[in-house]
mmCIF file of C-alpha atoms in Angstrom:
data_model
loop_
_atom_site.group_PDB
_atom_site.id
_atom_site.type_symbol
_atom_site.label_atom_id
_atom_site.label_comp_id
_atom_site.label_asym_id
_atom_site.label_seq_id
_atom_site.Cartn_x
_atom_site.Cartn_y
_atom_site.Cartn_z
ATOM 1 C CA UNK A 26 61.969 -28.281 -129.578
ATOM 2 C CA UNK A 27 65.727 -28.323 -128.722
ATOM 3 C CA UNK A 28 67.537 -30.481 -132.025
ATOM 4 C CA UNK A 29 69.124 -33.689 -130.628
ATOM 5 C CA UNK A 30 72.527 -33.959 -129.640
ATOM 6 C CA UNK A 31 73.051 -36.635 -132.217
ATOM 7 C CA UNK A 32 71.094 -34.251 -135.024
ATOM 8 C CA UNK A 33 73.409 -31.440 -134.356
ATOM 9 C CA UNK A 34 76.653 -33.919 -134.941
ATOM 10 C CA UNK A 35 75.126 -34.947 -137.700
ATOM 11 C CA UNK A 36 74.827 -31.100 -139.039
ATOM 12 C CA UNK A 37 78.380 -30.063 -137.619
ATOM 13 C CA UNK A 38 79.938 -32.766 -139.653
ATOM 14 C CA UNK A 39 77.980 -31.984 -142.789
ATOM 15 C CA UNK A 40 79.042 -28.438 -142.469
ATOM 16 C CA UNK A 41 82.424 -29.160 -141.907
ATOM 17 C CA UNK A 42 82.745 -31.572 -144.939
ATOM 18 C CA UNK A 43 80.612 -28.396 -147.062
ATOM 19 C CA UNK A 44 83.434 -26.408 -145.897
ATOM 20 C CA UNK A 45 86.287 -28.709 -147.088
ATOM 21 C CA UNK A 46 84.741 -29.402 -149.914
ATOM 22 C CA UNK A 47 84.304 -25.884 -150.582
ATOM 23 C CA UNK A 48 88.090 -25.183 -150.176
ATOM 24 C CA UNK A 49 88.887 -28.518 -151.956
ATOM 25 C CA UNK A 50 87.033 -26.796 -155.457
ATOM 26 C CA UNK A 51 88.865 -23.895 -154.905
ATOM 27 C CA UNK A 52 92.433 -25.218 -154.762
ATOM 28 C CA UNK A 53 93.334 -23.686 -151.133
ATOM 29 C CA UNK A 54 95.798 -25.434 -148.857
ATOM 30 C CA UNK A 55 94.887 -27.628 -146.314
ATOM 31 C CA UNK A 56 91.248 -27.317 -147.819
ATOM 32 C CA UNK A 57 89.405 -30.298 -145.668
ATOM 33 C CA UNK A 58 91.001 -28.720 -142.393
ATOM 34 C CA UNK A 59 90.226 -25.117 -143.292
ATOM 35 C CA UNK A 60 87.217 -25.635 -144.859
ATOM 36 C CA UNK A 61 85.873 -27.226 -141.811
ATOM 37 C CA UNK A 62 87.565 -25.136 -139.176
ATOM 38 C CA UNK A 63 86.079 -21.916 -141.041
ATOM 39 C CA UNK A 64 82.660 -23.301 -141.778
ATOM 40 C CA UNK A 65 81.776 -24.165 -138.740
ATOM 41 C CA UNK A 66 83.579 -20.716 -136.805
ATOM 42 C CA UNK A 67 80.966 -18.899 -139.292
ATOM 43 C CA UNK A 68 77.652 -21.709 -138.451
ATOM 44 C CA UNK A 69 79.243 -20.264 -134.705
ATOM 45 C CA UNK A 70 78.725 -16.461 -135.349
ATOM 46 C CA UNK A 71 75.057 -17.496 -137.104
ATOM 47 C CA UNK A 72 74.030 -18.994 -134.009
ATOM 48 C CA UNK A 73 73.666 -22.537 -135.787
ATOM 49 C CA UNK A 74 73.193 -25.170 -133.576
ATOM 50 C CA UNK A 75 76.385 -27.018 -133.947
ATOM 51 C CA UNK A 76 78.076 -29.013 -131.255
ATOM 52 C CA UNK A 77 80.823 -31.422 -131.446
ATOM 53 C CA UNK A 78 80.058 -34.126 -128.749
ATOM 54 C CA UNK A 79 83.330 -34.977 -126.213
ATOM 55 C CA UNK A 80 83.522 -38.459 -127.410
ATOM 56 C CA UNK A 81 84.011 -37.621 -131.065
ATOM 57 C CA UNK A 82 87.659 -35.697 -130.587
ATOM 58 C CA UNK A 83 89.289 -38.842 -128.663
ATOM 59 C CA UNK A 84 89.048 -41.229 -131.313
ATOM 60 C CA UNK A 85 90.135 -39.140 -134.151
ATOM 61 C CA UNK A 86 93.002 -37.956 -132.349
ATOM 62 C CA UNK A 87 94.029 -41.347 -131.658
ATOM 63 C CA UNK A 88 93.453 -41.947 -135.787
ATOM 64 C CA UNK A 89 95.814 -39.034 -136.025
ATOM 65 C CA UNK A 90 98.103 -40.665 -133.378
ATOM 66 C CA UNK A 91 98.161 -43.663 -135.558
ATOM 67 C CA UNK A 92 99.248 -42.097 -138.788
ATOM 68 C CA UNK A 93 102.174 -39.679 -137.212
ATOM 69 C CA UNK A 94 103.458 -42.923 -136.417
ATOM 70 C CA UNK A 95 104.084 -44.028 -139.878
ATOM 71 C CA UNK A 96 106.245 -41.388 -140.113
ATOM 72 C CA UNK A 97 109.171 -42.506 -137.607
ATOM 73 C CA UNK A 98 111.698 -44.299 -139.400
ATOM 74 C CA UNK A 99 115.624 -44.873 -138.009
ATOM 75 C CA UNK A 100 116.724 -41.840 -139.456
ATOM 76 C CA UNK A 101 114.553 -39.572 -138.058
ATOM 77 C CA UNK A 102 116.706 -40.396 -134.746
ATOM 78 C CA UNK A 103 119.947 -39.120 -136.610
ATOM 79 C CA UNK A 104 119.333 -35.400 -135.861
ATOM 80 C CA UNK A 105 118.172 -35.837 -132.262
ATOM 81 C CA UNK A 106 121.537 -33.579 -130.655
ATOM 82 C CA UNK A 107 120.506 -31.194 -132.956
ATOM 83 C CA UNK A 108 116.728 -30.862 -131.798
ATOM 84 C CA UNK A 109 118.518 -30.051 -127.970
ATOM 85 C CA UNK A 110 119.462 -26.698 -129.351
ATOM 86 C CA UNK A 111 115.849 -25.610 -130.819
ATOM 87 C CA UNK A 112 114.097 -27.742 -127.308
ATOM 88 C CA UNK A 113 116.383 -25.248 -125.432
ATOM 89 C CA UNK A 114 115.496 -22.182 -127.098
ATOM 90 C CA UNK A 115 111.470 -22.796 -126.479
ATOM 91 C CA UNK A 116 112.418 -21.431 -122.719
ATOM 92 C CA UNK A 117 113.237 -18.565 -124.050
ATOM 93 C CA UNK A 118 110.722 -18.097 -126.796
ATOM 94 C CA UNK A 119 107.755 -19.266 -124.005
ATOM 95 C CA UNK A 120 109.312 -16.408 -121.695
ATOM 96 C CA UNK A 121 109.415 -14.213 -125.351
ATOM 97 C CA UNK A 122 106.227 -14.651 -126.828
ATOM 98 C CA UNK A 123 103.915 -14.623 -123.645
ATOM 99 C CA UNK A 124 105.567 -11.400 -122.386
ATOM 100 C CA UNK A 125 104.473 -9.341 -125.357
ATOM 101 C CA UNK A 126 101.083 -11.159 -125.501
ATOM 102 C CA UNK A 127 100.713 -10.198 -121.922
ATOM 103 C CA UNK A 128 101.515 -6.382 -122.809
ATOM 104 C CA UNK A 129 99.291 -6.563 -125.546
ATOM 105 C CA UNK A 130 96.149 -8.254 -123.693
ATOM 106 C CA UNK A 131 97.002 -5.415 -120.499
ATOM 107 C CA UNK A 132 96.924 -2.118 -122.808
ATOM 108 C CA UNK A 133 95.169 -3.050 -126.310
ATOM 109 C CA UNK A 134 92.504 -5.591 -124.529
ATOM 110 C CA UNK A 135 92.263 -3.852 -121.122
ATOM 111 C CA UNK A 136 92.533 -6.964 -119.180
ATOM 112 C CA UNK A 137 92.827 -7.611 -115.608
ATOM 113 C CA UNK A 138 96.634 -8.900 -114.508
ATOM 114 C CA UNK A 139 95.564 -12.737 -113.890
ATOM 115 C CA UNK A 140 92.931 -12.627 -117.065
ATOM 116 C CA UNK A 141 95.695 -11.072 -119.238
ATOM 117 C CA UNK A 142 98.298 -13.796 -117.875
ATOM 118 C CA UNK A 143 97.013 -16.443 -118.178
ATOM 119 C CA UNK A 144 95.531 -15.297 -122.109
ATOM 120 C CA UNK A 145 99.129 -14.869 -123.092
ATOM 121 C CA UNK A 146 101.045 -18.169 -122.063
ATOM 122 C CA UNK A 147 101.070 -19.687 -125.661
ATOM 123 C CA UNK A 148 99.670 -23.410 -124.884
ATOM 124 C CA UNK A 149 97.842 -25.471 -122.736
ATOM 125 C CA UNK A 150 94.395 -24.158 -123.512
ATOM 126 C CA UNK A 151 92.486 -26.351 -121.151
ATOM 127 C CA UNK A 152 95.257 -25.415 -118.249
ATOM 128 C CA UNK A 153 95.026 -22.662 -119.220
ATOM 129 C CA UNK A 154 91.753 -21.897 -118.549
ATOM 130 C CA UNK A 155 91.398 -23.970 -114.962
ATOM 131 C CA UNK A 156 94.636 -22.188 -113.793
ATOM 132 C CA UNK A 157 93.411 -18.780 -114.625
ATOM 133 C CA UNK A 158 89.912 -19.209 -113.166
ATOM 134 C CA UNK A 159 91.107 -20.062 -110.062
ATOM 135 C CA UNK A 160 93.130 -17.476 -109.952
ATOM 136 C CA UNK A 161 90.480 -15.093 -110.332
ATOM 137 C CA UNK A 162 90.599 -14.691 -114.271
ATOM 138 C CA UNK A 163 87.632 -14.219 -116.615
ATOM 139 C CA UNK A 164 87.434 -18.127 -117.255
ATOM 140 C CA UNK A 165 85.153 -17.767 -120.276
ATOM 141 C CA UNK A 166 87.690 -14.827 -121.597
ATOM 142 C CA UNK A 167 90.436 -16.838 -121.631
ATOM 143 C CA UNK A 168 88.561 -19.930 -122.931
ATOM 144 C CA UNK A 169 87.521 -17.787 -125.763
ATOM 145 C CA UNK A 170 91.169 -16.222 -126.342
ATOM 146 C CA UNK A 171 92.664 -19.383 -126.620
ATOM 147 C CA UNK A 172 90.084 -20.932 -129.114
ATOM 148 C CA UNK A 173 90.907 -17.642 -130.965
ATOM 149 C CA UNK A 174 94.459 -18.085 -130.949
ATOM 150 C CA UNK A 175 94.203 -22.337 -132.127
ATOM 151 C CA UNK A 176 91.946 -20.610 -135.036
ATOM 152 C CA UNK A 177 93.731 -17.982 -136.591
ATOM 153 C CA UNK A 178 97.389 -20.216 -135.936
ATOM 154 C CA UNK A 179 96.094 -22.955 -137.757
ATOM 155 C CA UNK A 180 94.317 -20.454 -140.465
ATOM 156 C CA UNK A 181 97.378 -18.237 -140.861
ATOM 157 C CA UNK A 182 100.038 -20.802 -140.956
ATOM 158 C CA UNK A 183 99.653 -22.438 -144.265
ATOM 159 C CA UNK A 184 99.145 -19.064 -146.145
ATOM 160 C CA UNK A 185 102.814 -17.477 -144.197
ATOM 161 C CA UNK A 186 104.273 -20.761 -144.490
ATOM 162 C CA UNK A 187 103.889 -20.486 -148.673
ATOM 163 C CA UNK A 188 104.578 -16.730 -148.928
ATOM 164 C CA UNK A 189 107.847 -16.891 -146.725
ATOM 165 C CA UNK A 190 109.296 -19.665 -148.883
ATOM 166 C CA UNK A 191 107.477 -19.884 -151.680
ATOM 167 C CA UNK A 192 106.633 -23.185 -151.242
ATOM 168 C CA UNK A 193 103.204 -24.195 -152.526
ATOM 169 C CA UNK A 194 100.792 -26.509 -150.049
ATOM 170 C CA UNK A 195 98.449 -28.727 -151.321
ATOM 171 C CA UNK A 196 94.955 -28.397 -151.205
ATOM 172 C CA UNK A 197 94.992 -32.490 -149.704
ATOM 173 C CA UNK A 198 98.260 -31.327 -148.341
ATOM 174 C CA UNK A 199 100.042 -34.852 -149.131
ATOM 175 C CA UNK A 200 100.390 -37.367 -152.094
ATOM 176 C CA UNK A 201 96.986 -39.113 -152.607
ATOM 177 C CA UNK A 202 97.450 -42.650 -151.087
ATOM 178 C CA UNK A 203 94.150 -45.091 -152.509
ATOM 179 C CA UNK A 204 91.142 -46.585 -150.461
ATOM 180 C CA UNK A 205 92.179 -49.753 -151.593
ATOM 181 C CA UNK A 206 96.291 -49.485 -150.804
ATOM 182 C CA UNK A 207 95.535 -50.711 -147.379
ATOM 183 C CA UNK A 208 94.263 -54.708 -146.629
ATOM 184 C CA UNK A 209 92.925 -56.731 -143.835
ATOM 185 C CA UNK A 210 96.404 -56.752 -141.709
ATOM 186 C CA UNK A 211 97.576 -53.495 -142.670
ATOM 187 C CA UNK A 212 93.537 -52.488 -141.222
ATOM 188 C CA UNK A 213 94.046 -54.863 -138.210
ATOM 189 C CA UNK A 214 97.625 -53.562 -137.279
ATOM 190 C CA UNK A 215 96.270 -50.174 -137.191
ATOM 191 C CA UNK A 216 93.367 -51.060 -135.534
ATOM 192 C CA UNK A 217 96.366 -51.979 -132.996
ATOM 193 C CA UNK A 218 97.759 -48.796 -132.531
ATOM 194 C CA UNK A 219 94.927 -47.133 -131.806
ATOM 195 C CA UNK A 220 93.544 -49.724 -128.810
ATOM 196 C CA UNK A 221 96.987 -50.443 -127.229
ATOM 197 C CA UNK A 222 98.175 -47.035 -127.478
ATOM 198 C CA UNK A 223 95.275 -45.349 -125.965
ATOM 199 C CA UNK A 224 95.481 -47.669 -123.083
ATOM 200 C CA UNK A 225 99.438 -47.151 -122.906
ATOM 201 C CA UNK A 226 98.253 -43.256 -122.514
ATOM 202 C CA UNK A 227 95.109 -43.556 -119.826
ATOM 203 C CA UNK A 228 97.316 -45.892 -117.964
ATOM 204 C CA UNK A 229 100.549 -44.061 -117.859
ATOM 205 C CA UNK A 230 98.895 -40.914 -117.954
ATOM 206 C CA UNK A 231 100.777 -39.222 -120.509
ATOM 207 C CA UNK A 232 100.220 -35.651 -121.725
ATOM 208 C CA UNK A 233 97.730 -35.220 -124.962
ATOM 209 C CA UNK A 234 97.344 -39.070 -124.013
ATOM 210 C CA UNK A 235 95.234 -40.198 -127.134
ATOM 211 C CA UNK A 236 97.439 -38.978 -129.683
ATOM 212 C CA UNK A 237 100.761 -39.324 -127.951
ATOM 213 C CA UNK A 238 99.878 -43.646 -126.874
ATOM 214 C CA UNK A 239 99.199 -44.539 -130.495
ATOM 215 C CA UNK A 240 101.744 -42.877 -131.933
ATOM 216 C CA UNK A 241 104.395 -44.506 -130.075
ATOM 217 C CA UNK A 242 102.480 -47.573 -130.296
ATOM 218 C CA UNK A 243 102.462 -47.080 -134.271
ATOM 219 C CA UNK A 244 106.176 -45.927 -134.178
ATOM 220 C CA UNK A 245 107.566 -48.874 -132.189
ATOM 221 C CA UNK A 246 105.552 -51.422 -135.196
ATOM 222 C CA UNK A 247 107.174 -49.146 -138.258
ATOM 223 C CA UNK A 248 110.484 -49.041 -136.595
ATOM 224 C CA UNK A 249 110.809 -52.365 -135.391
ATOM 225 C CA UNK A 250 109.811 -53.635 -139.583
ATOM 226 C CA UNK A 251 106.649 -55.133 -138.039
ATOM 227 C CA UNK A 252 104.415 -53.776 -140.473
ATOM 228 C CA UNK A 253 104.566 -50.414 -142.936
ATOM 229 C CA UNK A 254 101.034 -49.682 -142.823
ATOM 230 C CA UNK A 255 100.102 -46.313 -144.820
ATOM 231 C CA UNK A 256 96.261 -44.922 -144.328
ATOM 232 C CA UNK A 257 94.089 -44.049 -146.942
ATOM 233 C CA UNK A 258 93.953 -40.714 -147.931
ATOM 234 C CA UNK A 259 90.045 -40.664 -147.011
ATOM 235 C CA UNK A 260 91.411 -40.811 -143.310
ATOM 236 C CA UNK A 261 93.701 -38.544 -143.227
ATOM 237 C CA UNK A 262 90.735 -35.785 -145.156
ATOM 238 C CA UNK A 263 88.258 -37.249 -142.084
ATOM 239 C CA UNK A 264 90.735 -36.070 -139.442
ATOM 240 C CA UNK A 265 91.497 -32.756 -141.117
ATOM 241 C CA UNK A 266 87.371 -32.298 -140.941
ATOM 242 C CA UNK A 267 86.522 -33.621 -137.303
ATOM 243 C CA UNK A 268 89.706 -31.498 -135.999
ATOM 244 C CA UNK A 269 88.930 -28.726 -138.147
ATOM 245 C CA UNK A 270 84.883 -28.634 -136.977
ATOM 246 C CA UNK A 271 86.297 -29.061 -133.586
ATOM 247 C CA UNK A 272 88.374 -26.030 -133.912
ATOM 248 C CA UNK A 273 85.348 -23.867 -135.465
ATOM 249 C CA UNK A 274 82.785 -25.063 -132.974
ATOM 250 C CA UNK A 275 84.822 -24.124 -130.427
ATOM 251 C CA UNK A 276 82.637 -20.581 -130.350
ATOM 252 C CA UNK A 277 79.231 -22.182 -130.410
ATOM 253 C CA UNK A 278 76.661 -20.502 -127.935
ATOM 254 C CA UNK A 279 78.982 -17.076 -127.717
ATOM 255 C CA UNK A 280 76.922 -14.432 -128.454
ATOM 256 C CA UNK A 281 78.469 -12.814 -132.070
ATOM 257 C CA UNK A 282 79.763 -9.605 -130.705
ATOM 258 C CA UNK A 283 81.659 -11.556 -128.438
ATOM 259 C CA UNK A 284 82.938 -13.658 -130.940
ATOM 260 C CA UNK A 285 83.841 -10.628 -133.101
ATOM 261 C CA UNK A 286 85.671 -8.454 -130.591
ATOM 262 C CA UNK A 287 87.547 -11.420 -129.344
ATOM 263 C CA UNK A 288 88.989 -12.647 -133.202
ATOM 264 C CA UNK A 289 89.388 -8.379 -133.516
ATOM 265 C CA UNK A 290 91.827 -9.041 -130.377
ATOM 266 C CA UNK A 291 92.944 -12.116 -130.831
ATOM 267 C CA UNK A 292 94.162 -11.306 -134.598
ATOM 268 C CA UNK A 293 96.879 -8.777 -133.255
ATOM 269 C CA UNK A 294 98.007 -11.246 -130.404
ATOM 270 C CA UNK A 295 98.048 -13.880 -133.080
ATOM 271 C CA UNK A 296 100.308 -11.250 -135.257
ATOM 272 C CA UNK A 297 102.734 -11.116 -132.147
ATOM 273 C CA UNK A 298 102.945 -14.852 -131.351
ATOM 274 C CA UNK A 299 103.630 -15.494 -134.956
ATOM 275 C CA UNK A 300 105.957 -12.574 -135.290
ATOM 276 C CA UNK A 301 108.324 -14.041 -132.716
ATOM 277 C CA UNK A 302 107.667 -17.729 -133.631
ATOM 278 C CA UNK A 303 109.183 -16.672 -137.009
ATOM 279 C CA UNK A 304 112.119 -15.254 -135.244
ATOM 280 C CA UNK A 305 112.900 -17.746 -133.441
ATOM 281 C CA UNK A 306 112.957 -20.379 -136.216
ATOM 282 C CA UNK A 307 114.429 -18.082 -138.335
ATOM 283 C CA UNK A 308 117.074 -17.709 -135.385
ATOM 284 C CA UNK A 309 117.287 -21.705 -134.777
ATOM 285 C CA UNK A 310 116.826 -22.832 -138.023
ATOM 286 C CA UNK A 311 120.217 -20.663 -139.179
ATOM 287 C CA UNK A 312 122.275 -22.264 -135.701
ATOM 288 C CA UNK A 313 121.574 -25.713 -136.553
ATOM 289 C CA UNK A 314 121.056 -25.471 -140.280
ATOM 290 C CA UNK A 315 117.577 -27.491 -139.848
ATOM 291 C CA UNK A 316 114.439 -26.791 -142.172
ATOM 292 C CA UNK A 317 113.012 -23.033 -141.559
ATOM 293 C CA UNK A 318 109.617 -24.599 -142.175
ATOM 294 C CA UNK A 319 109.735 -27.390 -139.717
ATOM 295 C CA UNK A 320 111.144 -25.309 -137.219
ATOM 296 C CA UNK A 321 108.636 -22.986 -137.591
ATOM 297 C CA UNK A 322 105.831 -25.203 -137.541
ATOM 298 C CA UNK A 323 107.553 -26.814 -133.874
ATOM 299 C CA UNK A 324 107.605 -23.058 -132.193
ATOM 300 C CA UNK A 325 103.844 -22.006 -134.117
ATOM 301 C CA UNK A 326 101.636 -21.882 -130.614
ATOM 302 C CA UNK A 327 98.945 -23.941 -132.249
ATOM 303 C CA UNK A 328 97.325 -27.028 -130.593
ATOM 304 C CA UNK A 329 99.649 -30.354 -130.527
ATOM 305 C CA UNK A 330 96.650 -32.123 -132.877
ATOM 306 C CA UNK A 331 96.759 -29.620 -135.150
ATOM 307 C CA UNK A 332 99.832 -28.542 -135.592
ATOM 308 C CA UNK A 333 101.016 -32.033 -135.765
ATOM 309 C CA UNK A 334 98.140 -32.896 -138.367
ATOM 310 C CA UNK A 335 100.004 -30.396 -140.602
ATOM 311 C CA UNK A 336 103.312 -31.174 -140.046
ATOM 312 C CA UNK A 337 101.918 -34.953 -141.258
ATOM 313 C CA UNK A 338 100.115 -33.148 -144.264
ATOM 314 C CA UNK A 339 103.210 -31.351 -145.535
ATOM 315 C CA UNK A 340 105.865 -34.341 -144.919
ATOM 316 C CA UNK A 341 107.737 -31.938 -142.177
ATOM 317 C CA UNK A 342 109.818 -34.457 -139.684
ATOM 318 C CA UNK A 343 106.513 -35.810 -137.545
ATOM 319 C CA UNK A 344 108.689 -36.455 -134.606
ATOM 320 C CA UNK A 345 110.309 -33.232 -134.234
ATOM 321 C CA UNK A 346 107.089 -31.282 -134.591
ATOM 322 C CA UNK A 347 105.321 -33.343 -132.065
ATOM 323 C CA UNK A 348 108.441 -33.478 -129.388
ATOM 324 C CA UNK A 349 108.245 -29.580 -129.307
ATOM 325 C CA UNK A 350 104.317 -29.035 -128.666
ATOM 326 C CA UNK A 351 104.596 -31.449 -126.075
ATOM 327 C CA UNK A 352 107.287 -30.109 -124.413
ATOM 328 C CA UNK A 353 105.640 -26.474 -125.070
ATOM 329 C CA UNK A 354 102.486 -27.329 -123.323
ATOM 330 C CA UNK A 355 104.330 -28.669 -120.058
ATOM 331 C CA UNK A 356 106.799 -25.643 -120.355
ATOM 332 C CA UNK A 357 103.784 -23.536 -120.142
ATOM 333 C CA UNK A 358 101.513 -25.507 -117.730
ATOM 334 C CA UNK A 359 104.492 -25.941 -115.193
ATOM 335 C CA UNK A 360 106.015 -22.296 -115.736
ATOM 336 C CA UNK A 361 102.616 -20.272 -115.879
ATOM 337 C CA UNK A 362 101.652 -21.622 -112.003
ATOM 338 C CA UNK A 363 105.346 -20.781 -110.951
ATOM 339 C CA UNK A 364 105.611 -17.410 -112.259
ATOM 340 C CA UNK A 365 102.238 -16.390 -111.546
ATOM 341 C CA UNK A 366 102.876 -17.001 -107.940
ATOM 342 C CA UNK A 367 105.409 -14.369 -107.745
ATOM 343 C CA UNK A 368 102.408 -12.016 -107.742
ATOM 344 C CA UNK A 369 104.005 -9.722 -109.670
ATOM 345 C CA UNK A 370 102.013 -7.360 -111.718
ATOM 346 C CA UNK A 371 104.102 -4.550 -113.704
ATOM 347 C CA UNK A 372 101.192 -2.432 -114.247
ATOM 348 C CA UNK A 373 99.049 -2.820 -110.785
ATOM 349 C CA UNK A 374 100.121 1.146 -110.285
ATOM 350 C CA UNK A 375 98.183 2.260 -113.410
#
């Protein structure tokens, strides 16, 4: 008898908290979101029947919404000619780091021209995916090479982020903030955030709409003095595991040799992408004398939740971070159609 839908929740979220907890003994960075994420990628490859139902992502990414609000503060606003430098130079990393990918996918992955396209534009996974398949792309190929590429991003970044500059990431990845540091209003005003902005976002339709409505929603209240709500730091570890199990369950019901020969590929795209992410922050980082690490973490092609559920962890500028995925992810969407319909392929004589 097939295990119930709720049953197999149940189990994803217990493995996902093993995981973190797992991490969390061991003093690795990020250990609740790792943890999780690599649990549940290896319950994947041992066929365990994990699933993480739709509804479960929405709220939490709202919950994450929420708390990148609490970040904005007047100052934040101070450096915003600056960020028109590094938003200008994600044309040209976009045009950068999907042309190698594409190279890479064509010779080293031996992928058809739209399959191989559509692999290598660094964002936009569900897009992604549609665009490609209707195109003619393997749709479960790229599916898989994307979920690849959110994996080992969000795996590899915390580990280059310390040996680059030495700086050492927590395993909670932020100060501890108490259960008991937040009260009734503080509970009710975030309660706030999280209704009004996700109906700000399904009614104006914004991109990555239940993380991007409460976090202006929780920006506007921290900016305008209304409140200065800060959430437990049992929240912020229950996001890291629902994202994180989301992440790893991503490869559920792919048979393992798939799974394996598509990390085996994925890890030397991911090697490019990162390669020329760190480039270009190095690059824009030196021009406008902004944090390496933030920059980096703004051009990393990870998913907008999770790479803004870092930046949040490590205290990088929230708004910055955030600003660039978005902006990535229409870059790509928009671009991707545009280009593709050029029909050109550089290798269709081969």
């Amino acid at each position: 008898m097939a295990m119930p839908a709720f049953a197999k929740f149940l189990l994803t979220i217990s493995v996902g908290s093993l995981g973190g907890w797992v991490m969390w003994h061991f003093h690795m960075p990020l250990a609740w979101l790792l943890g999780a994420m690599i649990f549940c990628g290896a319950g994947a490859l041992l066929r365990m029947p994990l699933a993480m139902p739709k509804f479960a992502r929405p709220p939490m990414t709202a919950t994450i919404g929420a708390m990148l609000g609490t970040s904005f503060s007047p100052a934040v606003f101070e450096h915003f000619r600056i960020w028109m430098v590094s938003l200008g130079g994600l044309v040209f990393f976009i045009a950068a780091a999907a042309s190698v990918t594409y190279v890479y996918f064509r010779k080293v992955g031996k992928f058809d021209h739209p399959t191989a396209f559509f692999s290598a534009m660094p964002g936009g996974l569900v897009e992604m995916v549609t665009l490609g398949a209707e195109r003619g792309g393997d749709e479960r190929m790229i599916s898989l090479i994307h979920a690849a590429r959110i994996f080992l991003v969000v795996l590899c970044l915390p580990f280059l982020i310390q040996s680059v500059t030495g700086h050492a990431i927590s395993r909670s990845g932020s100060s501890y903030v108490p259960l008991d540091a937040i009260d009734l209003r503080d509970l009710g005003w975030f309660v706030a955030a999280v209704v009004v902005g996700v109906g700000i976002g399904v009614a104006l339709r914004l991109p990555a709409r239940y993380l991007l409505g409460p976090m202006v929603v929780s920006a506007g209240l921290h900016l305008s003095g209304i409140t200065d709500f800060l959430l437990p730091s049992v929240f912020l570890g229950a996001a890291q595991v629902i994202i994180g199990s989301i992440v790893g369950c991503r490869f559920v019901n792919t048979p393992p040799a798939l799974i394996l020969r598509v990390l085996k590929l994925s890890f030397g795209s991911t090697v490019l992408l990162l390669s020329v992410s760190m480039a270009f922050a190095f690059m824009i980082s030196r021009i406008t004398g902004d944090q390496f690490v933030g920059t980096l973490l703004a051009y990393s092609p990870g998913g907008v939740a999770e790479m803004s559920l870092i930046a949040l962890s490590l205290g990088i500028e929230v708004p910055f971070v955030v600003l660039h995925h978005i902006v990535r992810v229409l870059l790509v969407v928009a671009g991707s159609a545009a280009v593709f319909a050029l029909k050109y392929d550089p290798f269709k004589s081969e």
